[in-house]
């Protein structure tokens, strides 16, 4: 019997990018929450809890990580008993006006990654209902975002994802890399907040894009590329 020959698997590359603050201005999930609340499609009690969480974060009473974690939990709770088809319809209506907040350079950056053969993956704690619309327009190949549990088309009030945890983004990337034969060493990641740190640490080409002060400090210590939406394209062209 002849010895078995093993075929070498060609590893692929990917770019994993946050959305809010990284590819767009503002917080899409918070604006969508406001939109739904005005239309009486989001719990009033949970809405006020969300507003208090923002104040607590601004007043340094909770960390950014704590805020994100609680935001996701309260987001799901506030959606309880809503119908999925109605929320989907409203998500499209909302996104039609929000899309102008996406940086023009973000489209160029995603196009450039596509030309270089990278898988383009959006990894956001934002609500899936609207992140998926932005990701589609940006030409992303896959989306990780905060999902709420639904049974028979009705929101249950519980989360169905763990992106809000500090290691949530890293865990998603690891799973995606295994499932798609992605070489993380040859991949890139872009983020603007400390919540993106676990994601940036996994790849060979980490970029702190429009970084917060906390992420800026970490990026300088780690030697990450530091860019803004106005000069990120040149960094990508060098990869």
PDB file of C-alpha atoms in Angstrom:
ATOM      1  CA  UNK A   1       0.000   0.000   0.000  1.00  0.00           C
ATOM      2  CA  UNK A   2       1.352   3.410  -0.946  1.00  0.00           C
ATOM      3  CA  UNK A   3       1.724   5.980   1.837  1.00  0.00           C
ATOM      4  CA  UNK A   4      -1.189   8.410   2.111  1.00  0.00           C
ATOM      5  CA  UNK A   5      -0.502  11.898   0.821  1.00  0.00           C
ATOM      6  CA  UNK A   6      -1.815  14.773   2.858  1.00  0.00           C
ATOM      7  CA  UNK A   7      -2.955  17.847   0.968  1.00  0.00           C
ATOM      8  CA  UNK A   8      -1.804  21.084   2.498  1.00  0.00           C
ATOM      9  CA  UNK A   9      -4.818  23.244   3.256  1.00  0.00           C
ATOM     10  CA  UNK A  10      -4.453  26.752   1.896  1.00  0.00           C
ATOM     11  CA  UNK A  11      -5.273  29.085   4.768  1.00  0.00           C
ATOM     12  CA  UNK A  12      -7.358  32.158   3.986  1.00  0.00           C
ATOM     13  CA  UNK A  13      -7.331  35.690   5.359  1.00  0.00           C
ATOM     14  CA  UNK A  14     -10.090  37.743   6.915  1.00  0.00           C
ATOM     15  CA  UNK A  15     -10.717  41.213   8.249  1.00  0.00           C
ATOM     16  CA  UNK A  16     -12.821  41.437  11.394  1.00  0.00           C
ATOM     17  CA  UNK A  17     -14.255  44.896  11.982  1.00  0.00           C
ATOM     18  CA  UNK A  18     -16.332  46.534  14.659  1.00  0.00           C
ATOM     19  CA  UNK A  19     -19.064  48.861  13.356  1.00  0.00           C
ATOM     20  CA  UNK A  20     -20.020  51.661  15.771  1.00  0.00           C
ATOM     21  CA  UNK A  21     -17.296  54.299  15.907  1.00  0.00           C
ATOM     22  CA  UNK A  22     -15.086  52.211  13.635  1.00  0.00           C
ATOM     23  CA  UNK A  23     -16.944  52.205  10.329  1.00  0.00           C
ATOM     24  CA  UNK A  24     -19.609  54.732  11.235  1.00  0.00           C
ATOM     25  CA  UNK A  25     -20.288  57.754  13.380  1.00  0.00           C
ATOM     26  CA  UNK A  26     -22.481  57.281  16.443  1.00  0.00           C
ATOM     27  CA  UNK A  27     -24.133  54.207  17.955  1.00  0.00           C
ATOM     28  CA  UNK A  28     -26.555  52.548  15.549  1.00  0.00           C
ATOM     29  CA  UNK A  29     -28.123  50.361  18.238  1.00  0.00           C
ATOM     30  CA  UNK A  30     -28.855  53.279  20.570  1.00  0.00           C
ATOM     31  CA  UNK A  31     -30.412  55.295  17.761  1.00  0.00           C
ATOM     32  CA  UNK A  32     -32.490  52.287  16.716  1.00  0.00           C
ATOM     33  CA  UNK A  33     -33.595  51.887  20.328  1.00  0.00           C
ATOM     34  CA  UNK A  34     -34.727  55.532  20.362  1.00  0.00           C
ATOM     35  CA  UNK A  35     -36.557  54.974  17.069  1.00  0.00           C
ATOM     36  CA  UNK A  36     -38.422  51.947  18.417  1.00  0.00           C
ATOM     37  CA  UNK A  37     -39.244  53.658  21.712  1.00  0.00           C
ATOM     38  CA  UNK A  38     -40.855  56.584  19.916  1.00  0.00           C
ATOM     39  CA  UNK A  39     -42.995  54.080  18.010  1.00  0.00           C
ATOM     40  CA  UNK A  40     -43.974  52.274  21.233  1.00  0.00           C
ATOM     41  CA  UNK A  41     -42.097  49.172  20.105  1.00  0.00           C
ATOM     42  CA  UNK A  42     -39.672  49.116  23.036  1.00  0.00           C
ATOM     43  CA  UNK A  43     -40.382  48.813  26.765  1.00  0.00           C
ATOM     44  CA  UNK A  44     -40.612  52.200  28.465  1.00  0.00           C
ATOM     45  CA  UNK A  45     -39.052  50.873  31.681  1.00  0.00           C
ATOM     46  CA  UNK A  46     -36.137  49.325  29.798  1.00  0.00           C
ATOM     47  CA  UNK A  47     -35.678  52.526  27.808  1.00  0.00           C
ATOM     48  CA  UNK A  48     -35.232  54.535  31.006  1.00  0.00           C
ATOM     49  CA  UNK A  49     -32.853  51.887  32.332  1.00  0.00           C
ATOM     50  CA  UNK A  50     -30.796  52.288  29.155  1.00  0.00           C
ATOM     51  CA  UNK A  51     -30.681  56.060  29.610  1.00  0.00           C
ATOM     52  CA  UNK A  52     -29.535  55.624  33.215  1.00  0.00           C
ATOM     53  CA  UNK A  53     -26.786  53.246  32.128  1.00  0.00           C
ATOM     54  CA  UNK A  54     -25.482  55.887  29.725  1.00  0.00           C
ATOM     55  CA  UNK A  55     -25.422  58.468  32.518  1.00  0.00           C
ATOM     56  CA  UNK A  56     -23.662  56.040  34.846  1.00  0.00           C
ATOM     57  CA  UNK A  57     -20.994  55.420  32.208  1.00  0.00           C
ATOM     58  CA  UNK A  58     -20.526  59.124  31.485  1.00  0.00           C
ATOM     59  CA  UNK A  59     -20.130  59.766  35.234  1.00  0.00           C
ATOM     60  CA  UNK A  60     -17.548  56.967  35.554  1.00  0.00           C
ATOM     61  CA  UNK A  61     -19.817  54.937  37.811  1.00  0.00           C
ATOM     62  CA  UNK A  62     -19.525  51.898  35.536  1.00  0.00           C
ATOM     63  CA  UNK A  63     -16.851  50.836  33.054  1.00  0.00           C
ATOM     64  CA  UNK A  64     -17.325  50.700  29.299  1.00  0.00           C
ATOM     65  CA  UNK A  65     -17.346  46.911  29.495  1.00  0.00           C
ATOM     66  CA  UNK A  66     -20.021  46.957  32.205  1.00  0.00           C
ATOM     67  CA  UNK A  67     -22.143  49.334  30.143  1.00  0.00           C
ATOM     68  CA  UNK A  68     -21.941  47.157  27.021  1.00  0.00           C
ATOM     69  CA  UNK A  69     -22.795  44.040  28.993  1.00  0.00           C
ATOM     70  CA  UNK A  70     -25.823  45.612  30.658  1.00  0.00           C
ATOM     71  CA  UNK A  71     -26.900  47.323  27.422  1.00  0.00           C
ATOM     72  CA  UNK A  72     -27.264  43.965  25.678  1.00  0.00           C
ATOM     73  CA  UNK A  73     -29.198  42.386  28.542  1.00  0.00           C
ATOM     74  CA  UNK A  74     -31.600  45.315  28.822  1.00  0.00           C
ATOM     75  CA  UNK A  75     -31.920  45.525  25.025  1.00  0.00           C
ATOM     76  CA  UNK A  76     -33.217  41.953  24.909  1.00  0.00           C
ATOM     77  CA  UNK A  77     -35.492  42.503  27.904  1.00  0.00           C
ATOM     78  CA  UNK A  78     -37.026  45.588  26.313  1.00  0.00           C
ATOM     79  CA  UNK A  79     -37.861  43.702  23.116  1.00  0.00           C
ATOM     80  CA  UNK A  80     -39.961  41.082  24.915  1.00  0.00           C
ATOM     81  CA  UNK A  81     -43.265  40.196  23.191  1.00  0.00           C
ATOM     82  CA  UNK A  82     -42.484  42.189  20.038  1.00  0.00           C
ATOM     83  CA  UNK A  83     -43.185  40.560  16.664  1.00  0.00           C
ATOM     84  CA  UNK A  84     -40.112  39.854  14.545  1.00  0.00           C
ATOM     85  CA  UNK A  85     -41.719  40.875  11.242  1.00  0.00           C
ATOM     86  CA  UNK A  86     -42.751  44.272  12.616  1.00  0.00           C
ATOM     87  CA  UNK A  87     -39.278  44.918  14.053  1.00  0.00           C
ATOM     88  CA  UNK A  88     -37.669  43.904  10.756  1.00  0.00           C
ATOM     89  CA  UNK A  89     -39.886  46.330   8.840  1.00  0.00           C
ATOM     90  CA  UNK A  90     -39.011  49.153  11.238  1.00  0.00           C
ATOM     91  CA  UNK A  91     -35.311  48.284  11.091  1.00  0.00           C
ATOM     92  CA  UNK A  92     -35.354  48.880   7.336  1.00  0.00           C
ATOM     93  CA  UNK A  93     -37.194  52.173   7.778  1.00  0.00           C
ATOM     94  CA  UNK A  94     -34.701  53.294  10.424  1.00  0.00           C
ATOM     95  CA  UNK A  95     -31.636  52.239   8.422  1.00  0.00           C
ATOM     96  CA  UNK A  96     -32.723  54.239   5.382  1.00  0.00           C
ATOM     97  CA  UNK A  97     -32.011  57.421   7.357  1.00  0.00           C
ATOM     98  CA  UNK A  98     -29.084  56.141   9.457  1.00  0.00           C
ATOM     99  CA  UNK A  99     -26.952  54.940   6.535  1.00  0.00           C
ATOM    100  CA  UNK A 100     -25.576  58.448   5.946  1.00  0.00           C
ATOM    101  CA  UNK A 101     -23.583  58.030   9.183  1.00  0.00           C
ATOM    102  CA  UNK A 102     -21.346  55.366   7.652  1.00  0.00           C
ATOM    103  CA  UNK A 103     -18.001  56.906   6.742  1.00  0.00           C
ATOM    104  CA  UNK A 104     -17.433  57.065   2.987  1.00  0.00           C
ATOM    105  CA  UNK A 105     -13.974  55.616   3.538  1.00  0.00           C
ATOM    106  CA  UNK A 106     -15.540  52.516   5.093  1.00  0.00           C
ATOM    107  CA  UNK A 107     -16.896  51.453   1.710  1.00  0.00           C
ATOM    108  CA  UNK A 108     -13.475  52.005   0.120  1.00  0.00           C
ATOM    109  CA  UNK A 109     -11.757  50.048   2.892  1.00  0.00           C
ATOM    110  CA  UNK A 110     -14.089  47.074   2.581  1.00  0.00           C
ATOM    111  CA  UNK A 111     -13.721  47.124  -1.198  1.00  0.00           C
ATOM    112  CA  UNK A 112      -9.930  47.114  -0.852  1.00  0.00           C
ATOM    113  CA  UNK A 113     -10.007  44.153   1.508  1.00  0.00           C
ATOM    114  CA  UNK A 114     -12.251  42.359  -0.968  1.00  0.00           C
ATOM    115  CA  UNK A 115      -9.790  42.972  -3.808  1.00  0.00           C
ATOM    116  CA  UNK A 116      -7.054  41.458  -1.647  1.00  0.00           C
ATOM    117  CA  UNK A 117      -9.116  38.317  -1.104  1.00  0.00           C
ATOM    118  CA  UNK A 118      -9.976  38.840   2.566  1.00  0.00           C
ATOM    119  CA  UNK A 119     -13.172  37.479   4.075  1.00  0.00           C
ATOM    120  CA  UNK A 120     -15.001  40.585   5.335  1.00  0.00           C
ATOM    121  CA  UNK A 121     -16.646  40.046   8.714  1.00  0.00           C
ATOM    122  CA  UNK A 122     -18.521  42.593  10.834  1.00  0.00           C
ATOM    123  CA  UNK A 123     -18.268  41.898  14.575  1.00  0.00           C
ATOM    124  CA  UNK A 124     -20.515  44.239  16.554  1.00  0.00           C
ATOM    125  CA  UNK A 125     -22.349  44.285  19.864  1.00  0.00           C
ATOM    126  CA  UNK A 126     -24.990  46.351  18.084  1.00  0.00           C
ATOM    127  CA  UNK A 127     -28.422  44.887  17.437  1.00  0.00           C
ATOM    128  CA  UNK A 128     -28.416  42.338  14.630  1.00  0.00           C
ATOM    129  CA  UNK A 129     -31.604  43.759  13.111  1.00  0.00           C
ATOM    130  CA  UNK A 130     -29.795  46.885  11.903  1.00  0.00           C
ATOM    131  CA  UNK A 131     -26.158  45.760  11.825  1.00  0.00           C
ATOM    132  CA  UNK A 132     -27.043  43.153   9.202  1.00  0.00           C
ATOM    133  CA  UNK A 133     -28.400  45.902   6.935  1.00  0.00           C
ATOM    134  CA  UNK A 134     -25.240  47.980   7.251  1.00  0.00           C
ATOM    135  CA  UNK A 135     -23.057  44.916   6.718  1.00  0.00           C
ATOM    136  CA  UNK A 136     -24.896  44.043   3.514  1.00  0.00           C
ATOM    137  CA  UNK A 137     -24.368  47.533   2.107  1.00  0.00           C
ATOM    138  CA  UNK A 138     -20.685  47.385   3.041  1.00  0.00           C
ATOM    139  CA  UNK A 139     -20.335  44.080   1.203  1.00  0.00           C
ATOM    140  CA  UNK A 140     -19.534  41.986   4.273  1.00  0.00           C
ATOM    141  CA  UNK A 141     -19.408  38.215   3.934  1.00  0.00           C
ATOM    142  CA  UNK A 142     -20.620  37.479   7.453  1.00  0.00           C
ATOM    143  CA  UNK A 143     -22.077  39.265  10.477  1.00  0.00           C
ATOM    144  CA  UNK A 144     -21.731  38.697  14.190  1.00  0.00           C
ATOM    145  CA  UNK A 145     -24.053  40.966  16.187  1.00  0.00           C
ATOM    146  CA  UNK A 146     -26.233  40.890  19.285  1.00  0.00           C
ATOM    147  CA  UNK A 147     -29.193  38.607  18.709  1.00  0.00           C
ATOM    148  CA  UNK A 148     -32.322  38.271  20.780  1.00  0.00           C
ATOM    149  CA  UNK A 149     -34.017  34.937  21.278  1.00  0.00           C
ATOM    150  CA  UNK A 150     -37.252  34.456  19.348  1.00  0.00           C
ATOM    151  CA  UNK A 151     -39.836  31.687  19.517  1.00  0.00           C
ATOM    152  CA  UNK A 152     -42.457  31.461  16.764  1.00  0.00           C
ATOM    153  CA  UNK A 153     -41.539  34.949  15.564  1.00  0.00           C
ATOM    154  CA  UNK A 154     -41.912  36.578  18.989  1.00  0.00           C
ATOM    155  CA  UNK A 155     -39.082  38.077  21.048  1.00  0.00           C
ATOM    156  CA  UNK A 156     -38.731  36.278  24.391  1.00  0.00           C
ATOM    157  CA  UNK A 157     -36.778  38.975  26.253  1.00  0.00           C
ATOM    158  CA  UNK A 158     -33.618  36.856  26.400  1.00  0.00           C
ATOM    159  CA  UNK A 159     -30.302  37.092  24.574  1.00  0.00           C
ATOM    160  CA  UNK A 160     -29.262  34.513  21.997  1.00  0.00           C
ATOM    161  CA  UNK A 161     -25.623  35.655  21.686  1.00  0.00           C
ATOM    162  CA  UNK A 162     -22.654  36.454  23.940  1.00  0.00           C
ATOM    163  CA  UNK A 163     -20.904  39.227  22.020  1.00  0.00           C
ATOM    164  CA  UNK A 164     -21.529  41.622  24.900  1.00  0.00           C
ATOM    165  CA  UNK A 165     -19.037  39.760  27.096  1.00  0.00           C
ATOM    166  CA  UNK A 166     -15.453  41.053  27.109  1.00  0.00           C
ATOM    167  CA  UNK A 167     -14.200  37.932  25.310  1.00  0.00           C
ATOM    168  CA  UNK A 168     -17.309  37.612  23.146  1.00  0.00           C
ATOM    169  CA  UNK A 169     -15.788  39.066  20.003  1.00  0.00           C
ATOM    170  CA  UNK A 170     -12.630  36.985  20.310  1.00  0.00           C
ATOM    171  CA  UNK A 171     -14.680  33.821  20.767  1.00  0.00           C
ATOM    172  CA  UNK A 172     -16.654  34.545  17.584  1.00  0.00           C
ATOM    173  CA  UNK A 173     -13.492  35.166  15.597  1.00  0.00           C
ATOM    174  CA  UNK A 174     -11.900  31.943  16.772  1.00  0.00           C
ATOM    175  CA  UNK A 175     -14.959  29.947  15.739  1.00  0.00           C
ATOM    176  CA  UNK A 176     -15.126  31.666  12.356  1.00  0.00           C
ATOM    177  CA  UNK A 177     -11.425  31.045  11.739  1.00  0.00           C
ATOM    178  CA  UNK A 178     -11.770  27.325  12.473  1.00  0.00           C
ATOM    179  CA  UNK A 179     -14.906  26.925  10.360  1.00  0.00           C
ATOM    180  CA  UNK A 180     -13.453  28.786   7.357  1.00  0.00           C
ATOM    181  CA  UNK A 181      -9.748  27.796   7.428  1.00  0.00           C
ATOM    182  CA  UNK A 182      -8.718  31.360   8.294  1.00  0.00           C
ATOM    183  CA  UNK A 183      -5.148  32.156   9.306  1.00  0.00           C
ATOM    184  CA  UNK A 184      -5.499  34.689  12.121  1.00  0.00           C
ATOM    185  CA  UNK A 185      -1.792  35.454  11.881  1.00  0.00           C
ATOM    186  CA  UNK A 186      -2.381  36.749   8.353  1.00  0.00           C
ATOM    187  CA  UNK A 187      -5.702  38.420   9.139  1.00  0.00           C
ATOM    188  CA  UNK A 188      -6.637  41.947  10.200  1.00  0.00           C
ATOM    189  CA  UNK A 189      -8.986  43.477  12.756  1.00  0.00           C
ATOM    190  CA  UNK A 190     -10.248  47.018  13.278  1.00  0.00           C
ATOM    191  CA  UNK A 191     -11.866  48.479  16.375  1.00  0.00           C
ATOM    192  CA  UNK A 192     -12.343  51.747  18.234  1.00  0.00           C
ATOM    193  CA  UNK A 193     -12.982  50.770  21.870  1.00  0.00           C
ATOM    194  CA  UNK A 194     -11.410  48.722  24.636  1.00  0.00           C
ATOM    195  CA  UNK A 195     -14.171  46.165  24.078  1.00  0.00           C
ATOM    196  CA  UNK A 196     -12.382  45.371  20.787  1.00  0.00           C
ATOM    197  CA  UNK A 197      -9.078  44.597  22.522  1.00  0.00           C
ATOM    198  CA  UNK A 198      -9.585  40.827  22.656  1.00  0.00           C
ATOM    199  CA  UNK A 199     -10.331  40.856  18.937  1.00  0.00           C
ATOM    200  CA  UNK A 200      -7.279  42.926  18.015  1.00  0.00           C
ATOM    201  CA  UNK A 201      -4.956  40.695  20.021  1.00  0.00           C
ATOM    202  CA  UNK A 202      -5.826  37.658  17.907  1.00  0.00           C
ATOM    203  CA  UNK A 203      -4.694  38.880  14.498  1.00  0.00           C
ATOM    204  CA  UNK A 204      -1.437  39.718  12.776  1.00  0.00           C
ATOM    205  CA  UNK A 205      -2.611  43.141  11.578  1.00  0.00           C
ATOM    206  CA  UNK A 206      -4.500  44.932  14.376  1.00  0.00           C
ATOM    207  CA  UNK A 207      -5.702  48.479  13.706  1.00  0.00           C
ATOM    208  CA  UNK A 208      -7.046  50.886  16.324  1.00  0.00           C
ATOM    209  CA  UNK A 209      -9.413  52.857  14.100  1.00  0.00           C
ATOM    210  CA  UNK A 210     -10.802  56.149  15.459  1.00  0.00           C
ATOM    211  CA  UNK A 211      -9.736  54.861  18.899  1.00  0.00           C
ATOM    212  CA  UNK A 212     -11.023  55.912  22.296  1.00  0.00           C
ATOM    213  CA  UNK A 213      -8.405  57.174  24.758  1.00  0.00           C
ATOM    214  CA  UNK A 214      -8.349  53.790  26.480  1.00  0.00           C
ATOM    215  CA  UNK A 215      -7.792  51.858  23.260  1.00  0.00           C
ATOM    216  CA  UNK A 216      -5.297  54.470  22.039  1.00  0.00           C
ATOM    217  CA  UNK A 217      -3.193  53.879  25.152  1.00  0.00           C
ATOM    218  CA  UNK A 218      -3.313  50.111  24.683  1.00  0.00           C
ATOM    219  CA  UNK A 219      -2.511  50.391  20.972  1.00  0.00           C
ATOM    220  CA  UNK A 220       0.604  52.448  21.704  1.00  0.00           C
ATOM    221  CA  UNK A 221       1.813  49.889  24.242  1.00  0.00           C
ATOM    222  CA  UNK A 222       1.139  46.972  21.892  1.00  0.00           C
ATOM    223  CA  UNK A 223       2.469  48.659  18.769  1.00  0.00           C
ATOM    224  CA  UNK A 224      -0.823  48.472  16.871  1.00  0.00           C
ATOM    225  CA  UNK A 225      -1.444  50.689  13.870  1.00  0.00           C
ATOM    226  CA  UNK A 226      -3.452  53.758  14.887  1.00  0.00           C
ATOM    227  CA  UNK A 227      -5.580  55.346  12.185  1.00  0.00           C
ATOM    228  CA  UNK A 228      -8.692  57.450  11.600  1.00  0.00           C
ATOM    229  CA  UNK A 229     -11.393  57.131   8.972  1.00  0.00           C
ATOM    230  CA  UNK A 230      -9.520  59.748   6.910  1.00  0.00           C
ATOM    231  CA  UNK A 231      -6.264  57.784   6.537  1.00  0.00           C
ATOM    232  CA  UNK A 232      -7.156  54.118   7.070  1.00  0.00           C
ATOM    233  CA  UNK A 233      -7.289  53.266   3.355  1.00  0.00           C
ATOM    234  CA  UNK A 234      -3.555  53.836   2.925  1.00  0.00           C
ATOM    235  CA  UNK A 235      -2.863  51.395   5.770  1.00  0.00           C
ATOM    236  CA  UNK A 236      -4.980  48.729   4.095  1.00  0.00           C
ATOM    237  CA  UNK A 237      -3.258  49.183   0.755  1.00  0.00           C
ATOM    238  CA  UNK A 238       0.062  48.315   2.426  1.00  0.00           C
ATOM    239  CA  UNK A 239      -1.186  44.932   3.679  1.00  0.00           C
TER     240      UNK A 239
END
